[in-house]
Amino acid sequence: MKLFSNKRLILSLISLIIMIALMGVTLGNRGTVTWPEKMIQDTVAWVQGLIYKPAGYIAGFFEDIGNLGRLYEENKTLKRTLSHYARDTARLNVLIAENERLKEALRFTERQKLSDQLVYQIARVVAVNQDSSNNVFKIDLGERDGIRPDLPVITTDGLIGRVIRVSEFSSNVLMLTDINDQSLKSRGISVTSLQHPDSFGVIESYDHETGYLIMSKIKQEDPLQIGDTIVTSGLGEAYPAGLIVGTVVSRQEGSFGITHVAEIKPAADLSMNGLREVFVVQNAWDVANR
Amino acid sequence: MIWYKHLLWLTLWVLFLLESSLMPWLLPGSIGDMEMTIAAHFAFVLILYIGIYLNRRLAIGMALAFGLLHDVLFYGHVLGAYTFSMCLTTYVISMLLRDTHVSWYTGLGSITLSIVAFDYLVFGLYTLFQITSVSPWWYLMHAALPTLLLNMIFASAIYYPVIQIFARIEKFVAPQEAEDYKAESP
């Protein structure tokens, strides 16, 4: 039995070349999004949202029934945290007022003041791609709502990814799990520790086997300790400062013995299951000058 | 008279939508404490059925269309991985099984093979372009096998209805189509 005749062989070879060329050209960020792509993205995202959201409500209803038993305990804990919260707020207000006054005294420009403030835009998830190497989900905010590529996306627990592709009314978000130091197009996130603000490191990859993020380029004399909360440092300019990433679970020497490497347990659930609402984070200056 | 083709396209479209919007709510993200990715390839399974039992060319066209749609919609790293893998798998499996009477075990067996081949083609392309660096063994345990299990359950569930509908199409519609074709071409 002949699988390929001569004409077919040539035809399939040509299509093979075209496909590989297409993949090579579109690898990584391709710049502008063409209008047919935008049209398909938006139309299908709308239809997907029609199914995803109601299915989420139904799933949420069953989840709530399952959670009923735990409500009493949760309520007690929440009341305790609330009292802490009230105390912290009073202190925070004093600090904010002082910060404002000092910024005024030091003649901070309007841009500098606004770029320290963050704006959280809530977005609803409309579809999730189930593919372990291409963890992408779609949200219902797009260019019209001021979304740009590379904006960080968080849940209430912490950082989960960044916007990768934007069309008029919807955008694609790439999960943090796809960060990979072997890939040419992947980008690291510069982070620091909340307890030791002098600390510096870069999150460059994700270990699929352990489920931990890998923070590298830590100096040997760095004050970072196990148990520290890791937040973005804002030094890379792409991510604003202060977004929670996770907690340190281990720290050891890197493969060359020059710098240290730490494993970070992500604060947010990175499995993409049960994603409903996420927040897109921008600084206030960008929003004001949209 | 090609109404059945429209119907097939519509069914595929609905299955394609369910893959990414309904299935994430029904599938677990981990079993025990083992993280795993279960991907529903329902539209692809139906395309394979069409390729094996009904119409090879139509199936390849559908693989091209839905592969490209998936690539464009979930563009994260690269365009064309799904298009390429779906087309190649559909083509090879339907060419291997053409002109043969396909029994149920050959049919389901070849669909099993196709799903594994498809998964590993996509994974291979991602590895080739250095998008992912997980080991093939890890991929097998955490993604390929669970995915295969889900899709084989789906494929077995739709086996009987699909075979019967296709038999009806071949009996009533295809002869008429062949006549139309003869009448058109000199």
PDB file of N, CA, C and O in Angstrom, chain A residues 2-4 8 16 19 23 26-28 37 40-41 44 47-48 51-52 55-56 128-134 138 164-165 172 178 180 183 208-209 273-274, chain B residues 17 20-22 24-25 27 29 37-39 56 69-70 72-80 82-84 91 95-96 98 126 129-131 133-134 138-139:
ATOM      1  N   LYS A   2       0.575   2.163  -0.887  1.00  0.00           N
ATOM      2  CA  LYS A   2       1.386   3.364  -0.999  1.00  0.00           C
ATOM      3  C   LYS A   2       0.716   4.507  -0.251  1.00  0.00           C
ATOM      4  O   LYS A   2      -0.444   4.832  -0.502  1.00  0.00           O
ATOM      5  N   LEU A   3       1.419   5.091   0.700  1.00  0.00           N
ATOM      6  CA  LEU A   3       0.823   6.138   1.520  1.00  0.00           C
ATOM      7  C   LEU A   3       0.805   7.466   0.766  1.00  0.00           C
ATOM      8  O   LEU A   3      -0.135   8.240   0.852  1.00  0.00           O
ATOM      9  N   PHE A   4       1.861   7.713   0.005  1.00  0.00           N
ATOM     10  CA  PHE A   4       1.946   8.973  -0.729  1.00  0.00           C
ATOM     11  C   PHE A   4       2.197   8.690  -2.204  1.00  0.00           C
ATOM     12  O   PHE A   4       3.143   7.982  -2.544  1.00  0.00           O
ATOM     13  N   ARG A   8       1.100  13.803  -4.399  1.00  0.00           N
ATOM     14  CA  ARG A   8       0.771  14.025  -2.991  1.00  0.00           C
ATOM     15  C   ARG A   8       2.021  14.276  -2.174  1.00  0.00           C
ATOM     16  O   ARG A   8       2.028  15.087  -1.260  1.00  0.00           O
ATOM     17  N   LEU A  16       4.224  20.990   4.589  1.00  0.00           N
ATOM     18  CA  LEU A  16       5.083  20.828   5.772  1.00  0.00           C
ATOM     19  C   LEU A  16       5.982  22.048   5.937  1.00  0.00           C
ATOM     20  O   LEU A  16       6.097  22.632   7.026  1.00  0.00           O
ATOM     21  N   MET A  19       3.952  25.060   7.045  1.00  0.00           N
ATOM     22  CA  MET A  19       3.551  25.015   8.455  1.00  0.00           C
ATOM     23  C   MET A  19       4.724  25.354   9.370  1.00  0.00           C
ATOM     24  O   MET A  19       4.584  26.117  10.323  1.00  0.00           O
ATOM     25  N   MET A  23       5.107  28.543  11.925  1.00  0.00           N
ATOM     26  CA  MET A  23       5.418  28.451  13.351  1.00  0.00           C
ATOM     27  C   MET A  23       6.648  29.270  13.691  1.00  0.00           C
ATOM     28  O   MET A  23       6.695  29.949  14.707  1.00  0.00           O
ATOM     29  N   THR A  26       5.698  33.027  13.677  1.00  0.00           N
ATOM     30  CA  THR A  26       4.787  33.503  14.724  1.00  0.00           C
ATOM     31  C   THR A  26       5.285  33.210  16.127  1.00  0.00           C
ATOM     32  O   THR A  26       4.584  33.488  17.088  1.00  0.00           O
ATOM     33  N   LEU A  27       6.473  32.622  16.252  1.00  0.00           N
ATOM     34  CA  LEU A  27       6.985  32.272  17.578  1.00  0.00           C
ATOM     35  C   LEU A  27       7.172  33.526  18.429  1.00  0.00           C
ATOM     36  O   LEU A  27       7.765  34.501  17.992  1.00  0.00           O
ATOM     37  N   GLY A  28       6.667  33.461  19.645  1.00  0.00           N
ATOM     38  CA  GLY A  28       6.813  34.591  20.556  1.00  0.00           C
ATOM     39  C   GLY A  28       5.854  35.706  20.218  1.00  0.00           C
ATOM     40  O   GLY A  28       4.848  35.493  19.549  1.00  0.00           O
ATOM     41  N   GLU A  37      -7.855  38.168  12.752  1.00  0.00           N
ATOM     42  CA  GLU A  37      -7.582  37.499  14.018  1.00  0.00           C
ATOM     43  C   GLU A  37      -8.417  38.114  15.129  1.00  0.00           C
ATOM     44  O   GLU A  37      -9.027  37.407  15.939  1.00  0.00           O
ATOM     45  N   ILE A  40     -12.127  37.028  14.808  1.00  0.00           N
ATOM     46  CA  ILE A  40     -12.357  35.655  15.278  1.00  0.00           C
ATOM     47  C   ILE A  40     -12.274  35.607  16.802  1.00  0.00           C
ATOM     48  O   ILE A  40     -13.139  35.045  17.471  1.00  0.00           O
ATOM     49  N   GLN A  41     -11.222  36.234  17.343  1.00  0.00           N
ATOM     50  CA  GLN A  41     -11.034  36.241  18.802  1.00  0.00           C
ATOM     51  C   GLN A  41     -12.276  36.751  19.511  1.00  0.00           C
ATOM     52  O   GLN A  41     -12.782  36.123  20.433  1.00  0.00           O
ATOM     53  N   VAL A  44     -15.697  34.560  18.925  1.00  0.00           N
ATOM     54  CA  VAL A  44     -15.708  33.279  19.623  1.00  0.00           C
ATOM     55  C   VAL A  44     -15.644  33.490  21.129  1.00  0.00           C
ATOM     56  O   VAL A  44     -16.302  32.773  21.882  1.00  0.00           O
ATOM     57  N   VAL A  47     -19.115  33.987  22.407  1.00  0.00           N
ATOM     58  CA  VAL A  47     -19.904  32.748  22.460  1.00  0.00           C
ATOM     59  C   VAL A  47     -19.418  31.853  23.605  1.00  0.00           C
ATOM     60  O   VAL A  47     -20.214  31.274  24.331  1.00  0.00           O
ATOM     61  N   GLN A  48     -18.088  31.784  23.775  1.00  0.00           N
ATOM     62  CA  GLN A  48     -17.543  30.953  24.851  1.00  0.00           C
ATOM     63  C   GLN A  48     -17.997  31.463  26.214  1.00  0.00           C
ATOM     64  O   GLN A  48     -18.317  30.671  27.100  1.00  0.00           O
ATOM     65  N   ILE A  51     -21.271  30.196  27.491  1.00  0.00           N
ATOM     66  CA  ILE A  51     -21.301  28.869  28.111  1.00  0.00           C
ATOM     67  C   ILE A  51     -20.512  28.870  29.414  1.00  0.00           C
ATOM     68  O   ILE A  51     -20.966  28.334  30.413  1.00  0.00           O
ATOM     69  N   TYR A  52     -19.316  29.493  29.402  1.00  0.00           N
ATOM     70  CA  TYR A  52     -18.409  29.390  30.549  1.00  0.00           C
ATOM     71  C   TYR A  52     -19.008  29.989  31.817  1.00  0.00           C
ATOM     72  O   TYR A  52     -18.936  29.387  32.878  1.00  0.00           O
ATOM     73  N   ALA A  55     -22.010  27.970  33.357  1.00  0.00           N
ATOM     74  CA  ALA A  55     -21.465  26.715  33.875  1.00  0.00           C
ATOM     75  C   ALA A  55     -20.730  26.976  35.181  1.00  0.00           C
ATOM     76  O   ALA A  55     -20.815  26.184  36.121  1.00  0.00           O
ATOM     77  N   GLY A  56     -20.052  28.124  35.258  1.00  0.00           N
ATOM     78  CA  GLY A  56     -19.354  28.499  36.480  1.00  0.00           C
ATOM     79  C   GLY A  56     -20.303  28.725  37.635  1.00  0.00           C
ATOM     80  O   GLY A  56     -20.038  28.317  38.765  1.00  0.00           O
ATOM     81  N   VAL A 128     -10.957  28.616  28.886  1.00  0.00           N
ATOM     82  CA  VAL A 128      -9.673  28.133  29.392  1.00  0.00           C
ATOM     83  C   VAL A 128      -9.130  27.096  28.424  1.00  0.00           C
ATOM     84  O   VAL A 128      -9.864  26.221  27.985  1.00  0.00           O
ATOM     85  N   ASN A 129      -7.863  27.208  28.051  1.00  0.00           N
ATOM     86  CA  ASN A 129      -7.257  26.212  27.177  1.00  0.00           C
ATOM     87  C   ASN A 129      -6.648  25.102  28.025  1.00  0.00           C
ATOM     88  O   ASN A 129      -5.814  25.354  28.879  1.00  0.00           O
ATOM     89  N   GLN A 130      -7.082  23.867  27.778  1.00  0.00           N
ATOM     90  CA  GLN A 130      -6.556  22.741  28.538  1.00  0.00           C
ATOM     91  C   GLN A 130      -5.383  22.148  27.781  1.00  0.00           C
ATOM     92  O   GLN A 130      -5.547  21.234  26.997  1.00  0.00           O
ATOM     93  N   ASP A 131      -4.204  22.690  28.006  1.00  0.00           N
ATOM     94  CA  ASP A 131      -3.030  22.191  27.313  1.00  0.00           C
ATOM     95  C   ASP A 131      -1.851  22.469  28.237  1.00  0.00           C
ATOM     96  O   ASP A 131      -1.612  23.609  28.604  1.00  0.00           O
ATOM     97  N   SER A 132      -1.124  21.425  28.616  1.00  0.00           N
ATOM     98  CA  SER A 132      -0.138  21.623  29.684  1.00  0.00           C
ATOM     99  C   SER A 132       1.035  22.493  29.255  1.00  0.00           C
ATOM    100  O   SER A 132       1.737  23.024  30.104  1.00  0.00           O
ATOM    101  N   SER A 133       1.279  22.657  27.946  1.00  0.00           N
ATOM    102  CA  SER A 133       2.419  23.486  27.553  1.00  0.00           C
ATOM    103  C   SER A 133       1.997  24.859  27.068  1.00  0.00           C
ATOM    104  O   SER A 133       2.843  25.686  26.777  1.00  0.00           O
ATOM    105  N   ASN A 134       0.705  25.098  26.911  1.00  0.00           N
ATOM    106  CA  ASN A 134       0.233  26.386  26.414  1.00  0.00           C
ATOM    107  C   ASN A 134      -0.914  26.840  27.310  1.00  0.00           C
ATOM    108  O   ASN A 134      -2.072  26.788  26.935  1.00  0.00           O
ATOM    109  N   LYS A 138      -8.812  33.116  28.351  1.00  0.00           N
ATOM    110  CA  LYS A 138      -9.309  34.347  27.728  1.00  0.00           C
ATOM    111  C   LYS A 138     -10.142  35.135  28.723  1.00  0.00           C
ATOM    112  O   LYS A 138     -10.893  34.564  29.503  1.00  0.00           O
ATOM    113  N   ILE A 164      -1.048  38.489  27.053  1.00  0.00           N
ATOM    114  CA  ILE A 164      -0.108  38.220  25.978  1.00  0.00           C
ATOM    115  C   ILE A 164      -0.608  38.698  24.628  1.00  0.00           C
ATOM    116  O   ILE A 164       0.166  39.093  23.771  1.00  0.00           O
ATOM    117  N   ARG A 165      -1.932  38.705  24.438  1.00  0.00           N
ATOM    118  CA  ARG A 165      -2.453  39.101  23.140  1.00  0.00           C
ATOM    119  C   ARG A 165      -3.775  39.821  23.333  1.00  0.00           C
ATOM    120  O   ARG A 165      -4.644  39.345  24.055  1.00  0.00           O
ATOM    121  N   ASN A 172      -5.969  37.442  25.610  1.00  0.00           N
ATOM    122  CA  ASN A 172      -5.433  36.176  26.092  1.00  0.00           C
ATOM    123  C   ASN A 172      -4.449  36.442  27.222  1.00  0.00           C
ATOM    124  O   ASN A 172      -3.668  37.377  27.157  1.00  0.00           O
ATOM    125  N   ASP A 178       4.008  29.025  32.458  1.00  0.00           N
ATOM    126  CA  ASP A 178       4.693  28.910  31.177  1.00  0.00           C
ATOM    127  C   ASP A 178       6.010  29.670  31.139  1.00  0.00           C
ATOM    128  O   ASP A 178       6.659  29.741  30.111  1.00  0.00           O
ATOM    129  N   ASN A 180       9.800  30.137  31.451  1.00  0.00           N
ATOM    130  CA  ASN A 180      10.759  29.067  31.175  1.00  0.00           C
ATOM    131  C   ASN A 180      12.092  29.672  30.741  1.00  0.00           C
ATOM    132  O   ASN A 180      12.161  30.366  29.740  1.00  0.00           O
ATOM    133  N   SER A 183      13.497  29.103  27.143  1.00  0.00           N
ATOM    134  CA  SER A 183      12.868  29.709  25.979  1.00  0.00           C
ATOM    135  C   SER A 183      13.416  31.111  25.732  1.00  0.00           C
ATOM    136  O   SER A 183      13.637  31.883  26.653  1.00  0.00           O
ATOM    137  N   HIS A 208       7.609  22.036  36.901  1.00  0.00           N
ATOM    138  CA  HIS A 208       6.323  21.345  36.803  1.00  0.00           C
ATOM    139  C   HIS A 208       6.237  20.169  37.756  1.00  0.00           C
ATOM    140  O   HIS A 208       5.157  19.772  38.156  1.00  0.00           O
ATOM    141  N   GLU A 209       7.391  19.577  38.102  1.00  0.00           N
ATOM    142  CA  GLU A 209       7.349  18.375  38.931  1.00  0.00           C
ATOM    143  C   GLU A 209       7.016  18.687  40.383  1.00  0.00           C
ATOM    144  O   GLU A 209       6.301  17.949  41.035  1.00  0.00           O
ATOM    145  N   ASN A 273      -8.064  25.751  37.322  1.00  0.00           N
ATOM    146  CA  ASN A 273      -9.379  25.169  37.554  1.00  0.00           C
ATOM    147  C   ASN A 273     -10.237  26.108  38.389  1.00  0.00           C
ATOM    148  O   ASN A 273      -9.785  26.614  39.405  1.00  0.00           O
ATOM    149  N   GLY A 274     -11.466  26.305  37.950  1.00  0.00           N
ATOM    150  CA  GLY A 274     -12.381  27.155  38.698  1.00  0.00           C
ATOM    151  C   GLY A 274     -12.011  28.627  38.664  1.00  0.00           C
ATOM    152  O   GLY A 274     -12.314  29.360  39.598  1.00  0.00           O
TER     153      GLY A 274
ATOM    154  N   LEU B  17     -16.593  24.387  21.075  1.00  0.00           N
ATOM    155  CA  LEU B  17     -16.889  25.377  22.118  1.00  0.00           C
ATOM    156  C   LEU B  17     -16.906  24.730  23.500  1.00  0.00           C
ATOM    157  O   LEU B  17     -16.401  25.288  24.464  1.00  0.00           O
ATOM    158  N   SER B  20     -13.490  24.149  25.568  1.00  0.00           N
ATOM    159  CA  SER B  20     -12.780  25.168  26.319  1.00  0.00           C
ATOM    160  C   SER B  20     -13.671  25.909  27.294  1.00  0.00           C
ATOM    161  O   SER B  20     -13.178  26.620  28.160  1.00  0.00           O
ATOM    162  N   SER B  21     -15.002  25.775  27.163  1.00  0.00           N
ATOM    163  CA  SER B  21     -15.846  26.562  28.056  1.00  0.00           C
ATOM    164  C   SER B  21     -16.611  25.723  29.075  1.00  0.00           C
ATOM    165  O   SER B  21     -16.838  26.174  30.188  1.00  0.00           O
ATOM    166  N   LEU B  22     -16.988  24.502  28.710  1.00  0.00           N
ATOM    167  CA  LEU B  22     -17.733  23.687  29.680  1.00  0.00           C
ATOM    168  C   LEU B  22     -16.816  22.688  30.391  1.00  0.00           C
ATOM    169  O   LEU B  22     -16.885  22.515  31.607  1.00  0.00           O
ATOM    170  N   PRO B  24     -13.651  22.665  31.364  1.00  0.00           N
ATOM    171  CA  PRO B  24     -12.829  23.067  32.512  1.00  0.00           C
ATOM    172  C   PRO B  24     -13.577  22.985  33.837  1.00  0.00           C
ATOM    173  O   PRO B  24     -12.966  22.816  34.882  1.00  0.00           O
ATOM    174  N   TRP B  25     -14.897  23.092  33.801  1.00  0.00           N
ATOM    175  CA  TRP B  25     -15.658  23.006  35.041  1.00  0.00           C
ATOM    176  C   TRP B  25     -15.894  21.569  35.467  1.00  0.00           C
ATOM    177  O   TRP B  25     -16.146  21.295  36.631  1.00  0.00           O
ATOM    178  N   LEU B  27     -13.754  18.867  34.694  1.00  0.00           N
ATOM    179  CA  LEU B  27     -12.556  18.056  34.865  1.00  0.00           C
ATOM    180  C   LEU B  27     -11.760  18.507  36.078  1.00  0.00           C
ATOM    181  O   LEU B  27     -11.660  19.695  36.339  1.00  0.00           O
ATOM    182  N   GLY B  29      -8.361  19.314  38.257  1.00  0.00           N
ATOM    183  CA  GLY B  29      -7.020  19.782  37.909  1.00  0.00           C
ATOM    184  C   GLY B  29      -5.947  18.878  38.467  1.00  0.00           C
ATOM    185  O   GLY B  29      -4.803  18.919  38.057  1.00  0.00           O
ATOM    186  N   THR B  37      -3.086  17.691  33.594  1.00  0.00           N
ATOM    187  CA  THR B  37      -3.854  18.458  32.626  1.00  0.00           C
ATOM    188  C   THR B  37      -4.634  17.491  31.759  1.00  0.00           C
ATOM    189  O   THR B  37      -4.048  16.684  31.049  1.00  0.00           O
ATOM    190  N   ILE B  38      -5.942  17.554  31.850  1.00  0.00           N
ATOM    191  CA  ILE B  38      -6.776  16.694  31.012  1.00  0.00           C
ATOM    192  C   ILE B  38      -7.370  17.572  29.925  1.00  0.00           C
ATOM    193  O   ILE B  38      -8.140  18.475  30.213  1.00  0.00           O
ATOM    194  N   ALA B  39      -6.977  17.315  28.682  1.00  0.00           N
ATOM    195  CA  ALA B  39      -7.471  18.137  27.590  1.00  0.00           C
ATOM    196  C   ALA B  39      -8.554  17.384  26.837  1.00  0.00           C
ATOM    197  O   ALA B  39      -8.399  16.211  26.511  1.00  0.00           O
ATOM    198  N   ARG B  56     -12.652  11.337   3.527  1.00  0.00           N
ATOM    199  CA  ARG B  56     -11.297  11.700   3.917  1.00  0.00           C
ATOM    200  C   ARG B  56     -11.026  13.190   3.710  1.00  0.00           C
ATOM    201  O   ARG B  56     -10.499  13.871   4.565  1.00  0.00           O
ATOM    202  N   LEU B  69      -8.408  27.457  13.980  1.00  0.00           N
ATOM    203  CA  LEU B  69      -9.256  28.212  14.910  1.00  0.00           C
ATOM    204  C   LEU B  69      -8.713  28.112  16.335  1.00  0.00           C
ATOM    205  O   LEU B  69      -8.600  29.106  17.052  1.00  0.00           O
ATOM    206  N   HIS B  70      -8.345  26.889  16.721  1.00  0.00           N
ATOM    207  CA  HIS B  70      -7.799  26.688  18.065  1.00  0.00           C
ATOM    208  C   HIS B  70      -6.503  27.471  18.243  1.00  0.00           C
ATOM    209  O   HIS B  70      -6.277  28.104  19.271  1.00  0.00           O
ATOM    210  N   VAL B  72      -5.492  30.178  16.653  1.00  0.00           N
ATOM    211  CA  VAL B  72      -5.703  31.622  16.694  1.00  0.00           C
ATOM    212  C   VAL B  72      -6.319  32.030  18.034  1.00  0.00           C
ATOM    213  O   VAL B  72      -5.906  33.006  18.655  1.00  0.00           O
ATOM    214  N   LEU B  73      -7.290  31.241  18.505  1.00  0.00           N
ATOM    215  CA  LEU B  73      -7.985  31.604  19.734  1.00  0.00           C
ATOM    216  C   LEU B  73      -7.089  31.565  20.950  1.00  0.00           C
ATOM    217  O   LEU B  73      -7.150  32.441  21.794  1.00  0.00           O
ATOM    218  N   PHE B  74      -6.270  30.533  21.043  1.00  0.00           N
ATOM    219  CA  PHE B  74      -5.446  30.389  22.243  1.00  0.00           C
ATOM    220  C   PHE B  74      -3.994  30.633  21.900  1.00  0.00           C
ATOM    221  O   PHE B  74      -3.120  29.863  22.241  1.00  0.00           O
ATOM    222  N   TYR B  75      -3.751  31.716  21.179  1.00  0.00           N
ATOM    223  CA  TYR B  75      -2.388  32.059  20.787  1.00  0.00           C
ATOM    224  C   TYR B  75      -1.603  32.500  22.009  1.00  0.00           C
ATOM    225  O   TYR B  75      -1.830  33.556  22.555  1.00  0.00           O
ATOM    226  N   GLY B  76      -0.688  31.650  22.446  1.00  0.00           N
ATOM    227  CA  GLY B  76       0.151  32.032  23.559  1.00  0.00           C
ATOM    228  C   GLY B  76       1.599  32.117  23.139  1.00  0.00           C
ATOM    229  O   GLY B  76       2.295  33.075  23.430  1.00  0.00           O
ATOM    230  N   HIS B  77       2.058  31.111  22.410  1.00  0.00           N
ATOM    231  CA  HIS B  77       3.463  31.067  22.016  1.00  0.00           C
ATOM    232  C   HIS B  77       3.634  31.054  20.506  1.00  0.00           C
ATOM    233  O   HIS B  77       4.477  31.731  19.960  1.00  0.00           O
ATOM    234  N   VAL B  78       2.845  30.219  19.840  1.00  0.00           N
ATOM    235  CA  VAL B  78       3.131  29.950  18.438  1.00  0.00           C
ATOM    236  C   VAL B  78       1.838  29.623  17.696  1.00  0.00           C
ATOM    237  O   VAL B  78       0.894  29.103  18.286  1.00  0.00           O
ATOM    238  N   LEU B  79       1.762  29.993  16.433  1.00  0.00           N
ATOM    239  CA  LEU B  79       0.604  29.644  15.597  1.00  0.00           C
ATOM    240  C   LEU B  79       0.928  28.407  14.784  1.00  0.00           C
ATOM    241  O   LEU B  79       2.012  28.310  14.231  1.00  0.00           O
ATOM    242  N   GLY B  80      -0.001  27.469  14.693  1.00  0.00           N
ATOM    243  CA  GLY B  80       0.162  26.375  13.749  1.00  0.00           C
ATOM    244  C   GLY B  80       0.451  25.014  14.333  1.00  0.00           C
ATOM    245  O   GLY B  80       0.416  24.031  13.606  1.00  0.00           O
ATOM    246  N   TYR B  82      -1.361  23.179  16.471  1.00  0.00           N
ATOM    247  CA  TYR B  82      -2.557  22.330  16.409  1.00  0.00           C
ATOM    248  C   TYR B  82      -2.944  22.050  14.966  1.00  0.00           C
ATOM    249  O   TYR B  82      -3.328  20.939  14.623  1.00  0.00           O
ATOM    250  N   THR B  83      -2.876  23.066  14.103  1.00  0.00           N
ATOM    251  CA  THR B  83      -3.236  22.882  12.693  1.00  0.00           C
ATOM    252  C   THR B  83      -2.405  21.759  12.094  1.00  0.00           C
ATOM    253  O   THR B  83      -2.927  20.826  11.483  1.00  0.00           O
ATOM    254  N   PHE B  84      -1.103  21.860  12.266  1.00  0.00           N
ATOM    255  CA  PHE B  84      -0.184  20.895  11.699  1.00  0.00           C
ATOM    256  C   PHE B  84      -0.453  19.496  12.231  1.00  0.00           C
ATOM    257  O   PHE B  84      -0.633  18.547  11.471  1.00  0.00           O
ATOM    258  N   TYR B  91      -4.751  12.886   8.224  1.00  0.00           N
ATOM    259  CA  TYR B  91      -4.356  12.422   6.893  1.00  0.00           C
ATOM    260  C   TYR B  91      -3.780  11.011   6.949  1.00  0.00           C
ATOM    261  O   TYR B  91      -4.238  10.113   6.240  1.00  0.00           O
ATOM    262  N   MET B  95      -5.575   7.720   5.436  1.00  0.00           N
ATOM    263  CA  MET B  95      -4.941   7.090   4.279  1.00  0.00           C
ATOM    264  C   MET B  95      -4.636   5.624   4.566  1.00  0.00           C
ATOM    265  O   MET B  95      -4.789   4.763   3.712  1.00  0.00           O
ATOM    266  N   LEU B  96      -4.193   5.332   5.798  1.00  0.00           N
ATOM    267  CA  LEU B  96      -3.866   3.947   6.143  1.00  0.00           C
ATOM    268  C   LEU B  96      -5.101   3.068   6.103  1.00  0.00           C
ATOM    269  O   LEU B  96      -5.037   1.902   5.732  1.00  0.00           O
ATOM    270  N   ARG B  98      -7.953   3.590   4.305  1.00  0.00           N
ATOM    271  CA  ARG B  98      -8.856   3.724   3.160  1.00  0.00           C
ATOM    272  C   ARG B  98      -9.003   2.358   2.469  1.00  0.00           C
ATOM    273  O   ARG B  98      -8.125   1.498   2.561  1.00  0.00           O
ATOM    274  N   TYR B 126       6.376  21.944  20.467  1.00  0.00           N
ATOM    275  CA  TYR B 126       6.676  22.894  21.535  1.00  0.00           C
ATOM    276  C   TYR B 126       8.107  22.704  22.032  1.00  0.00           C
ATOM    277  O   TYR B 126       8.799  23.664  22.358  1.00  0.00           O
ATOM    278  N   PHE B 129      10.573  24.140  19.437  1.00  0.00           N
ATOM    279  CA  PHE B 129      10.691  25.594  19.485  1.00  0.00           C
ATOM    280  C   PHE B 129      11.055  26.099  20.884  1.00  0.00           C
ATOM    281  O   PHE B 129      10.911  27.282  21.171  1.00  0.00           O
ATOM    282  N   GLN B 130      11.471  25.184  21.745  1.00  0.00           N
ATOM    283  CA  GLN B 130      11.948  25.519  23.103  1.00  0.00           C
ATOM    284  C   GLN B 130      10.923  26.282  23.917  1.00  0.00           C
ATOM    285  O   GLN B 130      11.268  27.165  24.701  1.00  0.00           O
ATOM    286  N   ILE B 131       9.650  25.948  23.726  1.00  0.00           N
ATOM    287  CA  ILE B 131       8.609  26.605  24.510  1.00  0.00           C
ATOM    288  C   ILE B 131       8.457  25.889  25.843  1.00  0.00           C
ATOM    289  O   ILE B 131       8.259  26.487  26.877  1.00  0.00           O
ATOM    290  N   SER B 133      10.038  22.698  28.497  1.00  0.00           N
ATOM    291  CA  SER B 133      11.217  21.864  28.716  1.00  0.00           C
ATOM    292  C   SER B 133      10.929  20.759  29.723  1.00  0.00           C
ATOM    293  O   SER B 133      11.805  20.332  30.443  1.00  0.00           O
ATOM    294  N   VAL B 134       9.667  20.311  29.780  1.00  0.00           N
ATOM    295  CA  VAL B 134       9.371  19.169  30.641  1.00  0.00           C
ATOM    296  C   VAL B 134       9.767  17.896  29.901  1.00  0.00           C
ATOM    297  O   VAL B 134       9.848  17.872  28.675  1.00  0.00           O
ATOM    298  N   TRP B 138       7.340  12.806  31.930  1.00  0.00           N
ATOM    299  CA  TRP B 138       6.450  13.593  32.785  1.00  0.00           C
ATOM    300  C   TRP B 138       5.182  13.947  32.018  1.00  0.00           C
ATOM    301  O   TRP B 138       4.075  13.862  32.540  1.00  0.00           O
ATOM    302  N   TYR B 139       5.359  14.318  30.758  1.00  0.00           N
ATOM    303  CA  TYR B 139       4.218  14.692  29.920  1.00  0.00           C
ATOM    304  C   TYR B 139       3.256  13.522  29.759  1.00  0.00           C
ATOM    305  O   TYR B 139       2.041  13.684  29.800  1.00  0.00           O
TER     306      TYR B 139
END
